[in-house]
PDB file of C-alpha atoms in Angstrom:
ATOM      1  CA  UNK A  11      75.844  69.546  83.531  1.00  0.00           C
ATOM      2  CA  UNK A  12      74.479  72.578  81.749  1.00  0.00           C
ATOM      3  CA  UNK A  13      74.788  72.583  77.974  1.00  0.00           C
ATOM      4  CA  UNK A  14      77.100  75.125  76.406  1.00  0.00           C
ATOM      5  CA  UNK A  15      74.374  75.919  73.886  1.00  0.00           C
ATOM      6  CA  UNK A  16      71.002  76.824  75.354  1.00  0.00           C
ATOM      7  CA  UNK A  17      68.170  78.051  73.144  1.00  0.00           C
ATOM      8  CA  UNK A  18      66.099  80.923  74.588  1.00  0.00           C
ATOM      9  CA  UNK A  19      62.987  78.792  75.132  1.00  0.00           C
ATOM     10  CA  UNK A  20      65.082  76.042  76.794  1.00  0.00           C
ATOM     11  CA  UNK A  21      66.462  78.355  79.494  1.00  0.00           C
ATOM     12  CA  UNK A  22      63.686  77.732  82.075  1.00  0.00           C
ATOM     13  CA  UNK A  23      64.326  73.976  81.795  1.00  0.00           C
ATOM     14  CA  UNK A  24      68.048  74.317  82.407  1.00  0.00           C
ATOM     15  CA  UNK A  25      67.478  76.697  85.320  1.00  0.00           C
ATOM     16  CA  UNK A  26      65.214  74.139  87.022  1.00  0.00           C
ATOM     17  CA  UNK A  27      67.712  71.363  86.323  1.00  0.00           C
ATOM     18  CA  UNK A  28      70.454  73.411  87.991  1.00  0.00           C
ATOM     19  CA  UNK A  29      68.250  73.825  91.068  1.00  0.00           C
ATOM     20  CA  UNK A  30      67.535  70.082  91.025  1.00  0.00           C
ATOM     21  CA  UNK A  31      71.266  69.273  90.828  1.00  0.00           C
ATOM     22  CA  UNK A  32      71.924  71.439  93.894  1.00  0.00           C
ATOM     23  CA  UNK A  33      69.183  69.682  95.849  1.00  0.00           C
ATOM     24  CA  UNK A  34      70.431  66.237  94.834  1.00  0.00           C
ATOM     25  CA  UNK A  35      73.972  67.174  95.867  1.00  0.00           C
ATOM     26  CA  UNK A  36      72.936  67.904  99.463  1.00  0.00           C
ATOM     27  CA  UNK A  37      74.308  65.370 101.971  1.00  0.00           C
ATOM     28  CA  UNK A  38      71.813  63.599 104.224  1.00  0.00           C
ATOM     29  CA  UNK A  39      68.654  65.033 102.592  1.00  0.00           C
ATOM     30  CA  UNK A  40      65.579  65.413 104.762  1.00  0.00           C
ATOM     31  CA  UNK A  41      62.152  64.096 103.839  1.00  0.00           C
ATOM     32  CA  UNK A  42      61.169  67.619 102.773  1.00  0.00           C
ATOM     33  CA  UNK A  43      64.197  67.760 100.460  1.00  0.00           C
ATOM     34  CA  UNK A  44      63.325  64.395  98.934  1.00  0.00           C
ATOM     35  CA  UNK A  45      59.759  65.598  98.329  1.00  0.00           C
ATOM     36  CA  UNK A  46      61.122  68.749  96.695  1.00  0.00           C
ATOM     37  CA  UNK A  47      63.363  66.650  94.448  1.00  0.00           C
ATOM     38  CA  UNK A  48      60.456  64.464  93.321  1.00  0.00           C
ATOM     39  CA  UNK A  49      58.248  67.497  92.666  1.00  0.00           C
ATOM     40  CA  UNK A  50      60.994  69.260  90.731  1.00  0.00           C
ATOM     41  CA  UNK A  51      61.622  66.218  88.541  1.00  0.00           C
ATOM     42  CA  UNK A  52      57.918  66.080  87.734  1.00  0.00           C
ATOM     43  CA  UNK A  53      57.880  69.799  86.980  1.00  0.00           C
ATOM     44  CA  UNK A  54      60.879  69.515  84.650  1.00  0.00           C
ATOM     45  CA  UNK A  55      59.176  66.749  82.674  1.00  0.00           C
ATOM     46  CA  UNK A  56      55.973  68.778  82.495  1.00  0.00           C
ATOM     47  CA  UNK A  57      57.849  71.875  81.354  1.00  0.00           C
ATOM     48  CA  UNK A  58      59.762  69.979  78.659  1.00  0.00           C
ATOM     49  CA  UNK A  59      56.540  68.514  77.324  1.00  0.00           C
ATOM     50  CA  UNK A  60      54.717  71.846  77.369  1.00  0.00           C
ATOM     51  CA  UNK A  61      57.541  73.728  75.622  1.00  0.00           C
ATOM     52  CA  UNK A  62      58.488  71.159  72.981  1.00  0.00           C
ATOM     53  CA  UNK A  63      54.915  70.160  72.148  1.00  0.00           C
ATOM     54  CA  UNK A  64      54.183  73.779  71.242  1.00  0.00           C
ATOM     55  CA  UNK A  65      57.241  74.935  69.289  1.00  0.00           C
ATOM     56  CA  UNK A  66      56.517  77.279  66.417  1.00  0.00           C
ATOM     57  CA  UNK A  67      58.192  76.870  63.013  1.00  0.00           C
ATOM     58  CA  UNK A  68      61.147  79.162  63.767  1.00  0.00           C
ATOM     59  CA  UNK A  69      61.817  77.466  67.094  1.00  0.00           C
ATOM     60  CA  UNK A  70      61.779  74.122  65.258  1.00  0.00           C
ATOM     61  CA  UNK A  71      64.473  75.483  62.936  1.00  0.00           C
ATOM     62  CA  UNK A  72      66.553  76.478  65.951  1.00  0.00           C
ATOM     63  CA  UNK A  73      66.300  72.946  67.365  1.00  0.00           C
ATOM     64  CA  UNK A  74      67.175  71.451  63.952  1.00  0.00           C
ATOM     65  CA  UNK A  75      70.329  73.607  63.939  1.00  0.00           C
ATOM     66  CA  UNK A  76      71.252  73.013  67.573  1.00  0.00           C
ATOM     67  CA  UNK A  77      75.024  72.788  67.989  1.00  0.00           C
ATOM     68  CA  UNK A  78      74.732  69.555  69.984  1.00  0.00           C
ATOM     69  CA  UNK A  79      72.165  67.855  67.751  1.00  0.00           C
ATOM     70  CA  UNK A  80      73.361  64.411  66.589  1.00  0.00           C
ATOM     71  CA  UNK A  81      74.823  64.401  63.095  1.00  0.00           C
ATOM     72  CA  UNK A  82      75.422  61.626  60.569  1.00  0.00           C
ATOM     73  CA  UNK A  83      78.745  60.536  62.109  1.00  0.00           C
ATOM     74  CA  UNK A  84      77.106  60.379  65.546  1.00  0.00           C
ATOM     75  CA  UNK A  85      74.356  58.107  64.232  1.00  0.00           C
ATOM     76  CA  UNK A  86      76.924  55.923  62.475  1.00  0.00           C
ATOM     77  CA  UNK A  87      78.721  55.421  65.796  1.00  0.00           C
ATOM     78  CA  UNK A  88      75.492  54.806  67.726  1.00  0.00           C
ATOM     79  CA  UNK A  89      73.489  52.720  65.206  1.00  0.00           C
ATOM     80  CA  UNK A  90      75.897  50.759  63.059  1.00  0.00           C
ATOM     81  CA  UNK A  91      77.533  47.506  64.132  1.00  0.00           C
ATOM     82  CA  UNK A  92      80.043  47.985  61.305  1.00  0.00           C
ATOM     83  CA  UNK A  93      80.886  50.838  58.944  1.00  0.00           C
ATOM     84  CA  UNK A  94      83.396  50.958  56.091  1.00  0.00           C
ATOM     85  CA  UNK A  95      83.676  54.425  54.561  1.00  0.00           C
ATOM     86  CA  UNK A  96      84.012  54.857  50.796  1.00  0.00           C
ATOM     87  CA  UNK A  97      85.690  57.945  49.343  1.00  0.00           C
ATOM     88  CA  UNK A  98      85.896  59.953  46.148  1.00  0.00           C
ATOM     89  CA  UNK A  99      83.907  60.597  42.977  1.00  0.00           C
ATOM     90  CA  UNK A 100      86.552  59.318  40.468  1.00  0.00           C
ATOM     91  CA  UNK A 101      86.587  62.757  38.844  1.00  0.00           C
ATOM     92  CA  UNK A 102      87.545  65.606  41.172  1.00  0.00           C
ATOM     93  CA  UNK A 103      87.926  64.739  44.845  1.00  0.00           C
ATOM     94  CA  UNK A 104      86.393  63.549  48.104  1.00  0.00           C
ATOM     95  CA  UNK A 105      83.689  65.866  49.468  1.00  0.00           C
ATOM     96  CA  UNK A 106      83.618  65.621  53.273  1.00  0.00           C
ATOM     97  CA  UNK A 107      80.117  67.114  53.416  1.00  0.00           C
ATOM     98  CA  UNK A 108      78.778  63.775  52.190  1.00  0.00           C
ATOM     99  CA  UNK A 109      79.724  60.570  54.012  1.00  0.00           C
ATOM    100  CA  UNK A 110      79.225  57.265  52.187  1.00  0.00           C
ATOM    101  CA  UNK A 111      79.989  53.710  53.200  1.00  0.00           C
ATOM    102  CA  UNK A 112      78.720  50.185  53.720  1.00  0.00           C
ATOM    103  CA  UNK A 113      77.200  49.598  57.145  1.00  0.00           C
ATOM    104  CA  UNK A 114      75.455  46.898  59.123  1.00  0.00           C
ATOM    105  CA  UNK A 115      72.238  47.572  61.036  1.00  0.00           C
ATOM    106  CA  UNK A 116      71.607  44.474  63.126  1.00  0.00           C
ATOM    107  CA  UNK A 117      71.594  41.716  60.514  1.00  0.00           C
ATOM    108  CA  UNK A 118      71.055  44.022  57.540  1.00  0.00           C
ATOM    109  CA  UNK A 119      73.779  45.274  55.216  1.00  0.00           C
ATOM    110  CA  UNK A 120      73.107  48.755  53.834  1.00  0.00           C
ATOM    111  CA  UNK A 121      74.838  51.530  51.979  1.00  0.00           C
ATOM    112  CA  UNK A 122      74.686  54.564  54.225  1.00  0.00           C
ATOM    113  CA  UNK A 123      74.822  58.064  52.692  1.00  0.00           C
ATOM    114  CA  UNK A 124      74.668  61.066  54.992  1.00  0.00           C
ATOM    115  CA  UNK A 125      75.416  64.762  55.117  1.00  0.00           C
ATOM    116  CA  UNK A 126      77.850  65.907  57.793  1.00  0.00           C
ATOM    117  CA  UNK A 127      78.168  69.478  59.115  1.00  0.00           C
ATOM    118  CA  UNK A 128      81.042  69.006  61.562  1.00  0.00           C
ATOM    119  CA  UNK A 129      81.422  70.093  65.196  1.00  0.00           C
ATOM    120  CA  UNK A 130      84.635  72.074  65.496  1.00  0.00           C
ATOM    121  CA  UNK A 131      85.611  74.977  63.269  1.00  0.00           C
ATOM    122  CA  UNK A 132      88.170  72.740  61.532  1.00  0.00           C
ATOM    123  CA  UNK A 133      85.570  70.031  60.845  1.00  0.00           C
ATOM    124  CA  UNK A 134      83.017  72.556  59.623  1.00  0.00           C
ATOM    125  CA  UNK A 135      85.535  74.094  57.263  1.00  0.00           C
ATOM    126  CA  UNK A 136      86.309  70.650  55.843  1.00  0.00           C
ATOM    127  CA  UNK A 137      82.596  69.817  55.569  1.00  0.00           C
ATOM    128  CA  UNK A 138      81.533  73.275  54.348  1.00  0.00           C
ATOM    129  CA  UNK A 139      78.906  73.235  57.111  1.00  0.00           C
ATOM    130  CA  UNK A 140      77.136  70.336  55.414  1.00  0.00           C
ATOM    131  CA  UNK A 141      76.889  72.031  52.007  1.00  0.00           C
ATOM    132  CA  UNK A 142      78.075  69.514  49.416  1.00  0.00           C
ATOM    133  CA  UNK A 143      79.795  70.295  46.111  1.00  0.00           C
ATOM    134  CA  UNK A 144      79.060  68.442  42.833  1.00  0.00           C
ATOM    135  CA  UNK A 145      81.748  65.887  43.666  1.00  0.00           C
ATOM    136  CA  UNK A 146      79.808  65.016  46.826  1.00  0.00           C
ATOM    137  CA  UNK A 147      76.652  64.221  44.871  1.00  0.00           C
ATOM    138  CA  UNK A 148      78.666  62.300  42.261  1.00  0.00           C
ATOM    139  CA  UNK A 149      80.303  60.304  45.059  1.00  0.00           C
ATOM    140  CA  UNK A 150      76.902  59.530  46.574  1.00  0.00           C
ATOM    141  CA  UNK A 151      75.438  58.376  43.257  1.00  0.00           C
ATOM    142  CA  UNK A 152      78.449  56.211  42.387  1.00  0.00           C
ATOM    143  CA  UNK A 153      78.178  54.382  45.699  1.00  0.00           C
ATOM    144  CA  UNK A 154      74.388  54.043  45.369  1.00  0.00           C
ATOM    145  CA  UNK A 155      74.795  52.506  41.914  1.00  0.00           C
ATOM    146  CA  UNK A 156      77.324  50.050  43.322  1.00  0.00           C
ATOM    147  CA  UNK A 157      74.905  49.148  46.126  1.00  0.00           C
ATOM    148  CA  UNK A 158      72.094  48.599  43.620  1.00  0.00           C
ATOM    149  CA  UNK A 159      74.370  46.352  41.531  1.00  0.00           C
ATOM    150  CA  UNK A 160      74.813  44.036  44.513  1.00  0.00           C
ATOM    151  CA  UNK A 161      71.238  44.314  45.779  1.00  0.00           C
ATOM    152  CA  UNK A 162      72.141  46.270  48.908  1.00  0.00           C
ATOM    153  CA  UNK A 163      69.468  48.698  50.206  1.00  0.00           C
ATOM    154  CA  UNK A 164      70.340  52.376  50.654  1.00  0.00           C
ATOM    155  CA  UNK A 165      69.840  54.595  53.727  1.00  0.00           C
ATOM    156  CA  UNK A 166      70.185  58.369  53.315  1.00  0.00           C
ATOM    157  CA  UNK A 167      70.471  60.743  56.290  1.00  0.00           C
ATOM    158  CA  UNK A 168      69.691  64.309  55.208  1.00  0.00           C
ATOM    159  CA  UNK A 169      71.065  67.272  57.130  1.00  0.00           C
ATOM    160  CA  UNK A 170      72.049  70.301  55.055  1.00  0.00           C
ATOM    161  CA  UNK A 171      71.028  73.962  54.713  1.00  0.00           C
ATOM    162  CA  UNK A 172      71.512  73.466  50.962  1.00  0.00           C
ATOM    163  CA  UNK A 173      74.066  72.586  48.302  1.00  0.00           C
ATOM    164  CA  UNK A 174      77.234  74.701  48.285  1.00  0.00           C
ATOM    165  CA  UNK A 175      76.467  77.942  46.358  1.00  0.00           C
ATOM    166  CA  UNK A 176      80.051  78.952  45.458  1.00  0.00           C
ATOM    167  CA  UNK A 177      81.386  79.816  42.011  1.00  0.00           C
ATOM    168  CA  UNK A 178      83.583  76.705  41.875  1.00  0.00           C
ATOM    169  CA  UNK A 179      80.609  74.447  42.596  1.00  0.00           C
ATOM    170  CA  UNK A 180      78.562  76.135  39.873  1.00  0.00           C
ATOM    171  CA  UNK A 181      81.455  75.874  37.404  1.00  0.00           C
ATOM    172  CA  UNK A 182      81.657  72.132  38.092  1.00  0.00           C
ATOM    173  CA  UNK A 183      77.937  71.653  37.421  1.00  0.00           C
ATOM    174  CA  UNK A 184      76.159  71.829  40.772  1.00  0.00           C
ATOM    175  CA  UNK A 185      72.590  72.044  39.454  1.00  0.00           C
ATOM    176  CA  UNK A 186      73.206  69.489  36.700  1.00  0.00           C
ATOM    177  CA  UNK A 187      74.770  66.997  39.102  1.00  0.00           C
ATOM    178  CA  UNK A 188      71.836  67.235  41.518  1.00  0.00           C
ATOM    179  CA  UNK A 189      69.398  66.806  38.611  1.00  0.00           C
ATOM    180  CA  UNK A 190      71.254  63.667  37.511  1.00  0.00           C
ATOM    181  CA  UNK A 191      70.967  62.292  41.049  1.00  0.00           C
ATOM    182  CA  UNK A 192      67.205  62.902  41.068  1.00  0.00           C
ATOM    183  CA  UNK A 193      66.803  61.039  37.778  1.00  0.00           C
ATOM    184  CA  UNK A 194      69.107  58.143  38.590  1.00  0.00           C
ATOM    185  CA  UNK A 195      67.836  57.591  42.141  1.00  0.00           C
ATOM    186  CA  UNK A 196      64.347  57.134  40.723  1.00  0.00           C
ATOM    187  CA  UNK A 197      65.685  54.202  38.670  1.00  0.00           C
ATOM    188  CA  UNK A 198      67.847  52.381  41.213  1.00  0.00           C
ATOM    189  CA  UNK A 199      66.453  48.826  41.603  1.00  0.00           C
ATOM    190  CA  UNK A 200      67.002  48.595  45.351  1.00  0.00           C
ATOM    191  CA  UNK A 201      65.051  49.912  48.374  1.00  0.00           C
ATOM    192  CA  UNK A 202      65.929  53.492  49.422  1.00  0.00           C
ATOM    193  CA  UNK A 203      65.056  54.846  52.875  1.00  0.00           C
ATOM    194  CA  UNK A 204      65.584  58.581  53.468  1.00  0.00           C
ATOM    195  CA  UNK A 205      65.370  60.438  56.786  1.00  0.00           C
ATOM    196  CA  UNK A 206      65.732  64.176  57.376  1.00  0.00           C
ATOM    197  CA  UNK A 207      67.625  64.279  60.682  1.00  0.00           C
ATOM    198  CA  UNK A 208      68.096  68.064  60.935  1.00  0.00           C
ATOM    199  CA  UNK A 209      67.928  70.586  58.134  1.00  0.00           C
ATOM    200  CA  UNK A 210      66.495  69.563  54.783  1.00  0.00           C
ATOM    201  CA  UNK A 211      67.373  72.493  52.561  1.00  0.00           C
ATOM    202  CA  UNK A 212      66.351  72.724  48.902  1.00  0.00           C
ATOM    203  CA  UNK A 213      68.134  70.779  46.145  1.00  0.00           C
ATOM    204  CA  UNK A 214      70.975  70.015  48.513  1.00  0.00           C
ATOM    205  CA  UNK A 215      68.591  67.733  50.396  1.00  0.00           C
ATOM    206  CA  UNK A 216      66.813  66.381  47.330  1.00  0.00           C
ATOM    207  CA  UNK A 217      70.128  65.273  45.821  1.00  0.00           C
ATOM    208  CA  UNK A 218      70.045  62.268  48.184  1.00  0.00           C
ATOM    209  CA  UNK A 219      66.324  62.399  48.997  1.00  0.00           C
ATOM    210  CA  UNK A 220      64.507  60.359  46.359  1.00  0.00           C
ATOM    211  CA  UNK A 221      63.454  57.405  48.477  1.00  0.00           C
ATOM    212  CA  UNK A 222      60.758  54.764  48.681  1.00  0.00           C
ATOM    213  CA  UNK A 223      60.294  55.886  52.281  1.00  0.00           C
ATOM    214  CA  UNK A 224      60.918  59.526  53.256  1.00  0.00           C
ATOM    215  CA  UNK A 225      60.713  60.348  56.963  1.00  0.00           C
ATOM    216  CA  UNK A 226      61.841  63.210  59.156  1.00  0.00           C
ATOM    217  CA  UNK A 227      62.603  63.661  62.811  1.00  0.00           C
ATOM    218  CA  UNK A 228      60.082  65.559  64.901  1.00  0.00           C
ATOM    219  CA  UNK A 229      62.149  68.747  65.143  1.00  0.00           C
ATOM    220  CA  UNK A 230      63.696  68.672  61.681  1.00  0.00           C
ATOM    221  CA  UNK A 231      62.508  70.789  58.775  1.00  0.00           C
ATOM    222  CA  UNK A 232      62.347  70.093  55.031  1.00  0.00           C
ATOM    223  CA  UNK A 233      61.974  73.044  52.717  1.00  0.00           C
ATOM    224  CA  UNK A 234      62.499  74.469  49.248  1.00  0.00           C
ATOM    225  CA  UNK A 235      64.490  77.327  50.789  1.00  0.00           C
ATOM    226  CA  UNK A 236      65.853  78.390  54.170  1.00  0.00           C
ATOM    227  CA  UNK A 237      63.745  80.813  56.232  1.00  0.00           C
ATOM    228  CA  UNK A 238      66.460  83.465  55.873  1.00  0.00           C
ATOM    229  CA  UNK A 239      66.559  83.020  52.101  1.00  0.00           C
ATOM    230  CA  UNK A 240      62.778  83.244  51.843  1.00  0.00           C
ATOM    231  CA  UNK A 241      62.710  86.353  54.044  1.00  0.00           C
ATOM    232  CA  UNK A 242      65.410  87.965  51.915  1.00  0.00           C
ATOM    233  CA  UNK A 243      63.282  87.466  48.787  1.00  0.00           C
ATOM    234  CA  UNK A 244      59.864  88.393  50.186  1.00  0.00           C
ATOM    235  CA  UNK A 245      60.751  91.008  52.801  1.00  0.00           C
ATOM    236  CA  UNK A 246      64.256  92.015  51.622  1.00  0.00           C
ATOM    237  CA  UNK A 247      65.658  91.220  55.055  1.00  0.00           C
ATOM    238  CA  UNK A 248      66.594  88.079  56.979  1.00  0.00           C
ATOM    239  CA  UNK A 249      65.143  89.733  60.098  1.00  0.00           C
ATOM    240  CA  UNK A 250      61.770  88.316  59.035  1.00  0.00           C
ATOM    241  CA  UNK A 251      63.020  84.702  59.099  1.00  0.00           C
ATOM    242  CA  UNK A 252      60.505  83.755  61.785  1.00  0.00           C
ATOM    243  CA  UNK A 253      57.603  84.942  59.605  1.00  0.00           C
ATOM    244  CA  UNK A 254      59.054  83.126  56.599  1.00  0.00           C
ATOM    245  CA  UNK A 255      59.381  79.917  58.635  1.00  0.00           C
ATOM    246  CA  UNK A 256      55.697  80.077  59.507  1.00  0.00           C
ATOM    247  CA  UNK A 257      54.689  80.748  55.900  1.00  0.00           C
ATOM    248  CA  UNK A 258      56.796  77.945  54.416  1.00  0.00           C
ATOM    249  CA  UNK A 259      54.880  75.169  56.251  1.00  0.00           C
ATOM    250  CA  UNK A 260      57.977  72.959  56.461  1.00  0.00           C
ATOM    251  CA  UNK A 261      57.608  71.232  59.813  1.00  0.00           C
ATOM    252  CA  UNK A 262      56.860  67.534  60.141  1.00  0.00           C
ATOM    253  CA  UNK A 263      53.225  68.128  61.027  1.00  0.00           C
ATOM    254  CA  UNK A 264      52.654  70.181  57.858  1.00  0.00           C
ATOM    255  CA  UNK A 265      54.614  67.924  55.503  1.00  0.00           C
ATOM    256  CA  UNK A 266      52.895  64.785  56.761  1.00  0.00           C
ATOM    257  CA  UNK A 267      49.547  66.414  55.997  1.00  0.00           C
ATOM    258  CA  UNK A 268      50.729  67.431  52.507  1.00  0.00           C
ATOM    259  CA  UNK A 269      52.052  63.959  51.742  1.00  0.00           C
ATOM    260  CA  UNK A 270      55.650  65.136  51.296  1.00  0.00           C
ATOM    261  CA  UNK A 271      56.904  62.777  54.022  1.00  0.00           C
ATOM    262  CA  UNK A 272      55.582  59.385  55.029  1.00  0.00           C
ATOM    263  CA  UNK A 273      56.347  59.514  58.736  1.00  0.00           C
ATOM    264  CA  UNK A 274      57.442  61.872  61.507  1.00  0.00           C
ATOM    265  CA  UNK A 275      59.777  60.100  63.925  1.00  0.00           C
ATOM    266  CA  UNK A 276      59.282  61.255  67.538  1.00  0.00           C
ATOM    267  CA  UNK A 277      62.292  62.693  69.349  1.00  0.00           C
ATOM    268  CA  UNK A 278      63.131  62.257  73.040  1.00  0.00           C
ATOM    269  CA  UNK A 279      61.544  64.768  75.380  1.00  0.00           C
ATOM    270  CA  UNK A 280      63.513  67.984  74.914  1.00  0.00           C
ATOM    271  CA  UNK A 281      64.886  67.078  71.477  1.00  0.00           C
ATOM    272  CA  UNK A 282      67.486  64.693  70.053  1.00  0.00           C
ATOM    273  CA  UNK A 283      70.339  66.779  71.478  1.00  0.00           C
ATOM    274  CA  UNK A 284      69.172  65.927  75.000  1.00  0.00           C
ATOM    275  CA  UNK A 285      69.314  62.146  74.479  1.00  0.00           C
ATOM    276  CA  UNK A 286      71.343  61.139  71.382  1.00  0.00           C
ATOM    277  CA  UNK A 287      71.441  57.433  72.296  1.00  0.00           C
ATOM    278  CA  UNK A 288      67.670  57.249  72.708  1.00  0.00           C
ATOM    279  CA  UNK A 289      67.209  59.073  69.396  1.00  0.00           C
ATOM    280  CA  UNK A 290      69.655  56.741  67.642  1.00  0.00           C
ATOM    281  CA  UNK A 291      67.795  53.700  68.947  1.00  0.00           C
ATOM    282  CA  UNK A 292      64.454  55.052  67.713  1.00  0.00           C
ATOM    283  CA  UNK A 293      65.920  56.023  64.347  1.00  0.00           C
ATOM    284  CA  UNK A 294      67.540  52.619  63.877  1.00  0.00           C
ATOM    285  CA  UNK A 295      64.336  50.725  64.647  1.00  0.00           C
ATOM    286  CA  UNK A 296      62.397  52.951  62.208  1.00  0.00           C
ATOM    287  CA  UNK A 297      64.936  52.443  59.410  1.00  0.00           C
ATOM    288  CA  UNK A 298      65.038  48.669  59.949  1.00  0.00           C
ATOM    289  CA  UNK A 299      61.236  48.512  59.966  1.00  0.00           C
ATOM    290  CA  UNK A 300      60.997  50.432  56.693  1.00  0.00           C
ATOM    291  CA  UNK A 301      63.694  48.310  55.067  1.00  0.00           C
ATOM    292  CA  UNK A 302      61.842  45.174  56.128  1.00  0.00           C
ATOM    293  CA  UNK A 303      58.583  46.388  54.576  1.00  0.00           C
ATOM    294  CA  UNK A 304      60.298  47.260  51.280  1.00  0.00           C
ATOM    295  CA  UNK A 305      62.415  44.109  51.011  1.00  0.00           C
ATOM    296  CA  UNK A 306      59.584  41.891  49.774  1.00  0.00           C
ATOM    297  CA  UNK A 307      58.489  44.177  46.921  1.00  0.00           C
ATOM    298  CA  UNK A 308      59.290  43.015  43.366  1.00  0.00           C
ATOM    299  CA  UNK A 309      61.646  45.364  41.515  1.00  0.00           C
ATOM    300  CA  UNK A 310      59.021  46.631  39.068  1.00  0.00           C
ATOM    301  CA  UNK A 311      56.533  47.403  41.841  1.00  0.00           C
ATOM    302  CA  UNK A 312      59.240  49.115  43.896  1.00  0.00           C
ATOM    303  CA  UNK A 313      60.154  51.453  41.024  1.00  0.00           C
ATOM    304  CA  UNK A 314      56.526  52.124  40.072  1.00  0.00           C
ATOM    305  CA  UNK A 315      55.629  53.020  43.647  1.00  0.00           C
ATOM    306  CA  UNK A 316      58.647  55.316  43.956  1.00  0.00           C
ATOM    307  CA  UNK A 317      57.743  57.090  40.708  1.00  0.00           C
ATOM    308  CA  UNK A 318      54.082  57.548  41.665  1.00  0.00           C
ATOM    309  CA  UNK A 319      55.029  58.737  45.146  1.00  0.00           C
ATOM    310  CA  UNK A 320      56.874  61.753  43.805  1.00  0.00           C
ATOM    311  CA  UNK A 321      54.499  62.402  40.903  1.00  0.00           C
ATOM    312  CA  UNK A 322      51.627  62.808  43.354  1.00  0.00           C
ATOM    313  CA  UNK A 323      53.327  65.466  45.496  1.00  0.00           C
ATOM    314  CA  UNK A 324      51.647  68.801  44.880  1.00  0.00           C
ATOM    315  CA  UNK A 325      48.669  67.370  42.972  1.00  0.00           C
ATOM    316  CA  UNK A 326      45.446  69.234  43.653  1.00  0.00           C
ATOM    317  CA  UNK A 327      41.907  69.471  42.303  1.00  0.00           C
ATOM    318  CA  UNK A 328      40.094  72.611  41.157  1.00  0.00           C
ATOM    319  CA  UNK A 329      36.460  73.008  42.145  1.00  0.00           C
ATOM    320  CA  UNK A 330      33.960  74.215  39.599  1.00  0.00           C
ATOM    321  CA  UNK A 331      31.926  77.359  40.253  1.00  0.00           C
ATOM    322  CA  UNK A 332      28.893  75.282  41.231  1.00  0.00           C
ATOM    323  CA  UNK A 333      30.951  73.327  43.813  1.00  0.00           C
ATOM    324  CA  UNK A 334      32.309  76.339  45.691  1.00  0.00           C
ATOM    325  CA  UNK A 335      30.393  76.941  48.932  1.00  0.00           C
ATOM    326  CA  UNK A 336      28.945  80.462  49.295  1.00  0.00           C
ATOM    327  CA  UNK A 337      30.842  82.803  51.612  1.00  0.00           C
TER     328      UNK A 337
END
């Protein structure tokens, strides 16, 4: 069945799949028809690989924002054997843009924290399209501190264009609350595994992103600002978002090279939205593997490694005049 949401560069794939479906629906297919079906299946796989292996930065953003891309609640349903949601920040309210709760991944108990955008208009309105308010970050930190108290590791799924920028959020201390989360997450004496599953926008992502292991899915992005926001500043128009996306160097390939993320998790051919169950299985195995590798570390070493990990991001060396190669 054709997806309701087809990105421009995906259209040739869906057109071939429609032709394949018509061939497969024919009663009593001839040998020529069966050959055509086999060839078309091979061509579809080749086309998917060619297109998705060569996405530019702006196309990667489009995949990260795909309407059918799995979100936190989808991964909870597909990965977790159990999940008990925890609500509220004990101060203002319960922010639906941030989901928190105790979960079980195979034989491992974890605290799961994830940003949720919503599917329907009603859900998106409740979730503010994944843009959390200060109460969301307070809720997340409260639950993380409780997990650390009982020695339960933390898993954070990041998927937000950024923290909510409204007046009410600013009045309630948006920037301060995120800053507190950054400081306190660095000090939590329990393993923290973070994965960018879609959009990783600015401080909204960092508010739950200080982990011992920071990974991202193949077609996610992780950036200090959205491409539209960057284009608005540099070119005074969001029409240049594609150029901004290229300049920001925020894809998995770039961030792995810069040392911002530790791992890029491969997505199914055609993206996570084409095979959510396969993606959930891969994500779960990656999270469990990272938790296993962190579990044996003494508390002091765990905290020291986490601190050094983030201190080293952005470090560079200046060459002296004698070391610079002539043009």
